[in-house]
Protein backbone atom coordinates (compact mmCIF):
# COMPACT_ATOMS: atom_id res chain seq x y z
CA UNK A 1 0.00 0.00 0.00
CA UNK A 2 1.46 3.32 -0.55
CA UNK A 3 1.82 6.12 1.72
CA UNK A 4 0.35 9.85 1.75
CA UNK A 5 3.10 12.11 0.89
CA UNK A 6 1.66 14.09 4.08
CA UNK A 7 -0.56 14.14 7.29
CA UNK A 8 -3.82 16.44 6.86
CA UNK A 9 -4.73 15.24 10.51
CA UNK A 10 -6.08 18.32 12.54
CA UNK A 11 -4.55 19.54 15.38
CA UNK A 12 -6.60 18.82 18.79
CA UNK A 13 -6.51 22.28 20.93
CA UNK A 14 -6.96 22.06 25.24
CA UNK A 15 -7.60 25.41 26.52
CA UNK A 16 -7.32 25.42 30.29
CA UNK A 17 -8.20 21.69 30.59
CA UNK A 18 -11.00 21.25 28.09
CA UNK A 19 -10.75 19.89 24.31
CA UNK A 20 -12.45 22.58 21.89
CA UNK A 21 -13.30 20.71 19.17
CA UNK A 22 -14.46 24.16 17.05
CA UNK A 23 -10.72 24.93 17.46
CA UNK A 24 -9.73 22.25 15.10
CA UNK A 25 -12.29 22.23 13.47
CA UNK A 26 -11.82 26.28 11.64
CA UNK A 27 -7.52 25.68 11.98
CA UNK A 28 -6.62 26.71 8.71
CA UNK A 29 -2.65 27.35 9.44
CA UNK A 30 -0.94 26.15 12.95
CA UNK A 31 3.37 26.94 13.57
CA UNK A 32 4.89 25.80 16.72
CA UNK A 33 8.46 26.54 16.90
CA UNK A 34 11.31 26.04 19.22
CA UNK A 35 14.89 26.68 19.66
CA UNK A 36 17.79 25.61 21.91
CA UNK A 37 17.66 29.46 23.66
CA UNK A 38 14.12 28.57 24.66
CA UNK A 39 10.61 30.04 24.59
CA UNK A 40 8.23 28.05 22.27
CA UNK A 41 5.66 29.96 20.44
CA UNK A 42 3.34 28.88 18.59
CA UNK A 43 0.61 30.79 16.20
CA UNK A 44 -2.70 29.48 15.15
CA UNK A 45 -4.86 31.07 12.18
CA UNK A 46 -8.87 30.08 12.81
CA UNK A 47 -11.84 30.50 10.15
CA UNK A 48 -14.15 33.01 11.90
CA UNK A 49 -16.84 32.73 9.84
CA UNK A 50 -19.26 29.79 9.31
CA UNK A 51 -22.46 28.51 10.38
CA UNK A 52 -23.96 31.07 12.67
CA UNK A 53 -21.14 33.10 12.31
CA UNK A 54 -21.16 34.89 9.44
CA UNK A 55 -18.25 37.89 9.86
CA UNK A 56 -18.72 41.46 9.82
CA UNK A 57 -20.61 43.19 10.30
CA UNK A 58 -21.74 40.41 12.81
CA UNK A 59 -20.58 38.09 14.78
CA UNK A 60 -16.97 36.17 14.34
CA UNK A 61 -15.93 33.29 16.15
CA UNK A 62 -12.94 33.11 18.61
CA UNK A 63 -13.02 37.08 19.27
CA UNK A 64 -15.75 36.58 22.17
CA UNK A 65 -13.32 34.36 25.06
CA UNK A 66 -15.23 31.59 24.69
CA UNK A 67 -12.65 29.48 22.78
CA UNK A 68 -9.48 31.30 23.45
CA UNK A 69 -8.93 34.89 25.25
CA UNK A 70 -5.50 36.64 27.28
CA UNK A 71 -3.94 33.89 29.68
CA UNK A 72 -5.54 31.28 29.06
CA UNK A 73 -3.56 27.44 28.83
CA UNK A 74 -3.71 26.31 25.54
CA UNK A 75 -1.92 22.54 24.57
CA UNK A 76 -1.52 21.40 21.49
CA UNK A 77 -1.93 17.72 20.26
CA UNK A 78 -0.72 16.28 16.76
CA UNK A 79 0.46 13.43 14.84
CA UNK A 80 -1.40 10.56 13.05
CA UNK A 81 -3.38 7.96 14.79
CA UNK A 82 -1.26 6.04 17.20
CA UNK A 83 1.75 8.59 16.96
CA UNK A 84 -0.48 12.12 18.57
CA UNK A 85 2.10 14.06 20.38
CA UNK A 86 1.55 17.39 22.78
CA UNK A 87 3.63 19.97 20.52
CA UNK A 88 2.70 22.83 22.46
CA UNK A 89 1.57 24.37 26.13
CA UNK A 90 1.51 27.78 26.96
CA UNK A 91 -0.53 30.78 27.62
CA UNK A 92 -2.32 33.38 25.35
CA UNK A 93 -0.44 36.28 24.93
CA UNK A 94 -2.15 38.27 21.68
CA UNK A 95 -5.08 38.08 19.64
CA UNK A 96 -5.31 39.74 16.26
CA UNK A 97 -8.42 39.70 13.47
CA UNK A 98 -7.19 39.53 10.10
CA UNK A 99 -9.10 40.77 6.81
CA UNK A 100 -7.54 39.88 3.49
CA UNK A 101 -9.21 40.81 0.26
CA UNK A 102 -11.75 38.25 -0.79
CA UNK A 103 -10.37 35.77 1.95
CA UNK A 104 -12.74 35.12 4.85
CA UNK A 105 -11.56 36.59 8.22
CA UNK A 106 -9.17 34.90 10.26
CA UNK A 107 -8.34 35.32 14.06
CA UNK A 108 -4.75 34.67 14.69
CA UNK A 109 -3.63 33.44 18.45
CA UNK A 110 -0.60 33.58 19.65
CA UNK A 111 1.03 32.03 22.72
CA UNK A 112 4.49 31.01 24.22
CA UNK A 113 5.62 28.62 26.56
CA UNK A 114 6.15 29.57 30.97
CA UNK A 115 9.61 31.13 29.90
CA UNK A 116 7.47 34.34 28.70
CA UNK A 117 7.35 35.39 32.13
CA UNK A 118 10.98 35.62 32.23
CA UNK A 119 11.12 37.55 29.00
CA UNK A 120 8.51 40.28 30.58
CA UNK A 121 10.38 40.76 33.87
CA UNK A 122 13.60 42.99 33.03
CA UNK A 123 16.23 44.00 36.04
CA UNK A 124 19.51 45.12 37.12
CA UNK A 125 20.90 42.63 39.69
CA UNK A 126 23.69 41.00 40.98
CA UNK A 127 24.74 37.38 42.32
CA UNK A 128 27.28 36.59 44.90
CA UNK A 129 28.55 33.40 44.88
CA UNK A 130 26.88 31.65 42.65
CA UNK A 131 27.17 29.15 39.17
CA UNK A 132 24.86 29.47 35.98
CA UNK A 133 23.07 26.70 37.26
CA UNK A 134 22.31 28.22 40.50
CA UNK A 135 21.16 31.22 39.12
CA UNK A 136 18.89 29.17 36.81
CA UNK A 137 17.43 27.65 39.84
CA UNK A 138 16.73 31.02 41.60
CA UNK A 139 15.45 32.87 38.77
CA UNK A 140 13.02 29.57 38.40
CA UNK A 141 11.47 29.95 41.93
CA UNK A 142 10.97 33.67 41.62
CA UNK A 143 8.52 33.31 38.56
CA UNK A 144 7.08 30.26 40.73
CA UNK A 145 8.72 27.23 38.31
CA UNK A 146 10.04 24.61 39.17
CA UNK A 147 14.03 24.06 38.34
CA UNK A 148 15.97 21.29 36.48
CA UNK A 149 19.79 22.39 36.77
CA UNK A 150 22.37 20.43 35.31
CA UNK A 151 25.34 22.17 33.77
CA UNK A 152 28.64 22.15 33.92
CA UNK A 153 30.48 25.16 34.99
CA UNK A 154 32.81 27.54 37.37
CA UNK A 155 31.71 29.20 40.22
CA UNK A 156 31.41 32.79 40.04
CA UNK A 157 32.42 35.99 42.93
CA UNK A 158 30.05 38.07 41.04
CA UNK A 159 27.44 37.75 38.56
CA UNK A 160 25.81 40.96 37.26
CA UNK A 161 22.54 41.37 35.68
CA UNK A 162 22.48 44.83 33.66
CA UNK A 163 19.29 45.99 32.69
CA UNK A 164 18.28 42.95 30.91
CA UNK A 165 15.47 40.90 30.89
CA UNK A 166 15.66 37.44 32.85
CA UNK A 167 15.26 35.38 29.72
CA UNK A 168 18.23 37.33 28.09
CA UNK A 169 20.01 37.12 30.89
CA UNK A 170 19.71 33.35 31.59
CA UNK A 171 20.34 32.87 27.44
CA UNK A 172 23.66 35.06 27.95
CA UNK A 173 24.37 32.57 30.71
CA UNK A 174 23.75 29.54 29.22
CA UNK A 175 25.91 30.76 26.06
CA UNK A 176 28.77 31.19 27.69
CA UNK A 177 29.03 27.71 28.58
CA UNK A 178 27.27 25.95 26.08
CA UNK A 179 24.24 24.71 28.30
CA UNK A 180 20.41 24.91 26.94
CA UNK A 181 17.44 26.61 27.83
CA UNK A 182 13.63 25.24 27.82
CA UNK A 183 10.37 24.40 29.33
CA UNK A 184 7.91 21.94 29.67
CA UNK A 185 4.82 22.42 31.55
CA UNK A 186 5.81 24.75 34.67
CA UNK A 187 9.45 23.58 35.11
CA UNK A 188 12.52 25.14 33.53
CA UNK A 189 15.36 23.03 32.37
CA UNK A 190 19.15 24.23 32.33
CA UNK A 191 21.20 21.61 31.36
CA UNK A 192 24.57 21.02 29.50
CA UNK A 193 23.56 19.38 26.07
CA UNK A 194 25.17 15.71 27.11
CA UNK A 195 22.36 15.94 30.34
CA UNK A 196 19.91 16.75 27.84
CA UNK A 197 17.18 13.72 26.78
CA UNK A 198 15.87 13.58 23.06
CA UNK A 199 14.10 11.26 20.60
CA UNK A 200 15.85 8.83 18.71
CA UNK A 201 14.63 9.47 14.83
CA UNK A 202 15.84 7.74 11.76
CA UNK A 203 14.74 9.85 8.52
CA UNK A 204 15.34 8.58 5.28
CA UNK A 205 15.36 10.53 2.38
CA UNK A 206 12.63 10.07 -0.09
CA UNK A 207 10.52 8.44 2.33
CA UNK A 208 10.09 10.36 5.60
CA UNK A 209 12.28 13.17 4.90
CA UNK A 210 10.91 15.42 1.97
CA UNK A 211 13.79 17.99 1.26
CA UNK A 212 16.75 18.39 2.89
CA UNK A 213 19.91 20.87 2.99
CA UNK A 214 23.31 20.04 4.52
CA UNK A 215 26.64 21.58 4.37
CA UNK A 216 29.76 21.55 5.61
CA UNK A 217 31.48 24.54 6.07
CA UNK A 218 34.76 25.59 7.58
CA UNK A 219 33.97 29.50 7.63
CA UNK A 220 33.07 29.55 11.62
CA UNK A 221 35.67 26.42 12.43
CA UNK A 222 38.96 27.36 14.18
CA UNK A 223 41.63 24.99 15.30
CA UNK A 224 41.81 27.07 19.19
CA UNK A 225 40.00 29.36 21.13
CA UNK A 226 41.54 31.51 23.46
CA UNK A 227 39.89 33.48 26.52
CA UNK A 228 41.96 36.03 27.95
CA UNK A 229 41.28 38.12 31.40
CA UNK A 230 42.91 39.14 34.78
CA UNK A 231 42.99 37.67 38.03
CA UNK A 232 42.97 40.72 40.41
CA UNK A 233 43.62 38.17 43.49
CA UNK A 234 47.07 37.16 42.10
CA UNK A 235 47.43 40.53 39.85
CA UNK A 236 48.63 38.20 36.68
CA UNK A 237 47.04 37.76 33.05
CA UNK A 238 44.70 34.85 32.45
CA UNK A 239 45.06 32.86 29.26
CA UNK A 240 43.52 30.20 28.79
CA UNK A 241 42.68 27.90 25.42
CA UNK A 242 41.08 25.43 24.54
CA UNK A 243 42.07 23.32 21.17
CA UNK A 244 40.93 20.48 18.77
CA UNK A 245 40.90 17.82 21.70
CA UNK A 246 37.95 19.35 23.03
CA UNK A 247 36.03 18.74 19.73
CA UNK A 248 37.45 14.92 19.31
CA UNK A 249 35.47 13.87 22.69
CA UNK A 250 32.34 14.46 20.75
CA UNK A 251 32.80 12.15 17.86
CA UNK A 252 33.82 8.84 17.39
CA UNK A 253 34.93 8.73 13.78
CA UNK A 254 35.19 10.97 10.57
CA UNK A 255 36.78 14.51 9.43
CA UNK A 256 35.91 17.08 12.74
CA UNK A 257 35.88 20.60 11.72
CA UNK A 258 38.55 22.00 14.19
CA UNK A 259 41.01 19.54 12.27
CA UNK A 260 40.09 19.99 9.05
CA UNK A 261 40.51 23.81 9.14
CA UNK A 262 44.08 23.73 10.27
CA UNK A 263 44.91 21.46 7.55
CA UNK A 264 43.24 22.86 4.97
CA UNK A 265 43.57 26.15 5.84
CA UNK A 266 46.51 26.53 8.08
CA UNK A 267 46.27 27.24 11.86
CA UNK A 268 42.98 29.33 12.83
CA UNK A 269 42.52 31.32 16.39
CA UNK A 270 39.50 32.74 17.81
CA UNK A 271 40.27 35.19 20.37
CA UNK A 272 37.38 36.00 22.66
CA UNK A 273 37.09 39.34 23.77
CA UNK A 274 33.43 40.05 24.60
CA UNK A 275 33.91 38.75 28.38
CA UNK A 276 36.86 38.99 30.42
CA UNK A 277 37.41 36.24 32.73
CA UNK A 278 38.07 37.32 36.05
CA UNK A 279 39.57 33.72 36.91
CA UNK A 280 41.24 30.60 35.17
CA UNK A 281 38.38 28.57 35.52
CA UNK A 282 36.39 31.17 33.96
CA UNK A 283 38.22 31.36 30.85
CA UNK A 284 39.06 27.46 30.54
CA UNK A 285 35.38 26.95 30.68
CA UNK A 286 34.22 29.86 28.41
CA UNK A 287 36.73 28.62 25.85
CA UNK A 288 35.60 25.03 25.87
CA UNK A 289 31.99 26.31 25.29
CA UNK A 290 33.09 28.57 22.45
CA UNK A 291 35.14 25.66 20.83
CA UNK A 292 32.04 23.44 21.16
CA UNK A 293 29.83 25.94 19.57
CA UNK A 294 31.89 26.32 16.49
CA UNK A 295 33.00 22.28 16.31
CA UNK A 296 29.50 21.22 16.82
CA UNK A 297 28.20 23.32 13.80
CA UNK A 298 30.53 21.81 11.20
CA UNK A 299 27.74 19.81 9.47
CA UNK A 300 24.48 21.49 9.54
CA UNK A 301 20.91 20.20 8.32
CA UNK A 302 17.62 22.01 7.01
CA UNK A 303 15.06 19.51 6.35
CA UNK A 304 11.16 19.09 6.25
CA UNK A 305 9.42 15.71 7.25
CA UNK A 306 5.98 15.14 6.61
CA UNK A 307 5.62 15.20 9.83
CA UNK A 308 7.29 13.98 12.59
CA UNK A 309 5.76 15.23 16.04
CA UNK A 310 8.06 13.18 18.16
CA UNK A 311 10.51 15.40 17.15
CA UNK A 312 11.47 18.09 19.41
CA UNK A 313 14.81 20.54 19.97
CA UNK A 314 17.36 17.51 21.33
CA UNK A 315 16.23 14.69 19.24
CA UNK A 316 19.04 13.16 17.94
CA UNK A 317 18.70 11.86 14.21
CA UNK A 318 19.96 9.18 12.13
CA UNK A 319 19.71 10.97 7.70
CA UNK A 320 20.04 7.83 5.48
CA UNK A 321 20.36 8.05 1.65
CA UNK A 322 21.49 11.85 1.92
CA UNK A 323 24.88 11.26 0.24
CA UNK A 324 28.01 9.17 1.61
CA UNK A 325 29.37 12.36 3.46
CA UNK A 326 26.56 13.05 5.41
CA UNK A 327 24.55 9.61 6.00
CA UNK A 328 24.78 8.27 9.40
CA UNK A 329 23.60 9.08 13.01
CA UNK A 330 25.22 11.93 15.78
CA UNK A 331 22.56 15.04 14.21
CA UNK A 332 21.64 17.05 16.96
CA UNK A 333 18.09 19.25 16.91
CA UNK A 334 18.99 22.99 17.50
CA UNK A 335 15.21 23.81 15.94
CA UNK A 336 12.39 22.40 15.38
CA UNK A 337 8.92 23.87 13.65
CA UNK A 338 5.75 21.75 13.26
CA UNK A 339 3.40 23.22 10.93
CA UNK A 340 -0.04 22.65 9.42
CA UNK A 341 -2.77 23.41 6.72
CA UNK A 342 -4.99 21.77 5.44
CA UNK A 343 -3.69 21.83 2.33
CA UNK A 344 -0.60 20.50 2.68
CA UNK A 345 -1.21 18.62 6.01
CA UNK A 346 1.30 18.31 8.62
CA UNK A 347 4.57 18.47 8.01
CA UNK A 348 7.65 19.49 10.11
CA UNK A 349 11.01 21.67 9.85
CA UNK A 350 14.04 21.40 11.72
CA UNK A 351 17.57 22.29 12.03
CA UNK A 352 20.37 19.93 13.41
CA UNK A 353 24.05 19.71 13.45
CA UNK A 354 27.03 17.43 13.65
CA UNK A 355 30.52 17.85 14.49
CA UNK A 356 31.78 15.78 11.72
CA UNK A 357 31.80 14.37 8.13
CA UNK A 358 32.41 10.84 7.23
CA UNK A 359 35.38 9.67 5.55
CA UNK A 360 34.73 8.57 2.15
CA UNK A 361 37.30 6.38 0.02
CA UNK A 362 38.93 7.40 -2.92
């Protein structure tokens, strides 16, 4: 038997604990999306016209708060029978009526995930004391979630907040030592990427996996990375790098980026100079983070399934039939957005990386 190129199913909507079927019923365009800095949105376009309603000048569904209005929970359910998966939970945060010329009116909702308190809430502050991880954990209680903290990292005098929000701040944090940001349901997760759980996926090309774009690019890869700062305690220069080794731990086999660079293009430095560290640890962590960044992003992916709601930002992948380079496991999830009409059903985009290429014979 052969297999729709797509999934139309509809997506089932929850709003504050009850399934509105008119919801999925007048979806006519749903985006979720979600990256490794955090905050999941999603957007949902709804027919307000139909049946009773017939549009301006009278009355539109969805604009009266008896499906969806400011605050409310919404969760989102999709996937094919046997395979439904909640893509989304969050609250409402706009509402806008759309009017196109000779389209029916649509209301659009929008809503993000519980890190959108953190993006409203904006403060100068400082932290004595303290890792990332433990200011994770703070911040979490303060806008009443609860906290998964697991990254790696030094231990900071002083940490100083200036003037930005809490979910730039945390992002900042998290940056400069390569740990992720999300949330499900009312807890926030900090963790390094190896504490981080994903699906397993296999995509094949052709079959699963619709179009897809990789590459391999040496224009961010550098062979070092070098922090530099000063240690007022012992009044002497901190230097600290970090080099290809710190990229090899991360792969098991096949060309790595940091590698390939210097012998391609001869020996490549990064000098970081947007922080100073303040203490060795400091700097031999920041540089390990900024060498992981690059390494990581040697091989990226853009691809569309047709439909894969298991999927989600950590998911590792296995790409088969995508070229001898590239096939293989180790692809990493850095974004994922699930999207549907009912035209072209459900289908989902992602981005993922790896930190090498396969060898290929000659």
């Amino acid at each position: 038997m052969t297999e729709p190129m797509f999934s139309a199913v509809a997506p089932v909507f929850t709003v504050d604990g009850e399934l509105i079927r008119p919801l999925a019923r007048d979806c006519a365009r749903l985006e979720v999306t979600e990256g490794v800095d955090g905050l999941k949105r999603m957007q949902a376009e709804f027919i307000a016209v139909g049946g009773h309603a017939t549009g301006p000048p009278g009355a539109m569904y969805h604009l009266d708060g008896a499906t969806v209005d400011f605050g409310r929970s919404v969760r989102v359910t999709i996937g094919p029978e046997g395979n439904q998966r909640h893509v989304f939970e969050g609250q409402v945060s706009a509402l806008e009526a759309v009017f196109g010329d000779g389209d029916p009116p649509t209301v659009v909702v929008l809503a993000e995930d519980a890190l959108m308190r953190l993006r409203m809430t904006r403060r100068m502050r400082t932290y004595v004391d303290a890792t990332d991880a433990d200011i994770a954990a703070e911040l979490a209680g303060e806008h009443g979630l609860s906290a998964d903290v697991q990254a790696d990292g030094p231990r900071y005098d002083v940490v100083q907040q200036w003037n930005q929000s809490d979910l730039a701040f945390l992002r900042d944090r998290a940056r400069l030592i390569r740990a992720e940001l999300w949330a499900t349901g009312r807890t926030l997760h900090f963790r390094s990427r190896t504490d981080r759980t994903g699906t397993a996926l296999t995509l094949t090309q052709g079959v699963d996996l619709l179009s897809a774009r990789l590459t391999a690019d040496l224009a961010e890869q550098r062979s070092s990375v070098v922090v530099t700062g000063y240690d007022a305690t012992s009044g002497k220069t901190i230097e600290e790098r970090a080099g290809a080794d710190v990229a090899d731990a991360e792969i098991t086999a096949g060309r790595a980026g940091p590698r390939l660079v210097a012998k391609a293009l001869g020996d490549a430095v990064s000098y970081r100079v947007r922080e100073a560290a303040l203490t060795a640890d400091e700097a031999t962590a920041w540089a390990r983070a900024e060498m992981l960044r690059r390494a990581r992003r040697f091989v990226t992916v853009h691809g569309t399934t047709r439909g894969s709601p298991e999927m989600v930002v950590g998911s590792r992948l296995t790409l088969r039939h995508v070229g001898a380079p590239f096939d293989g496991s180790g692809y990493y999830v850095t974004k994922v957005c699930h999207l549907f009409d009912p035209p072209q059903g459900f289908r989902t985009r992602f981005e993922a990386e790896r930190p090498s290429l396969n060898e290929v014979s000659r």
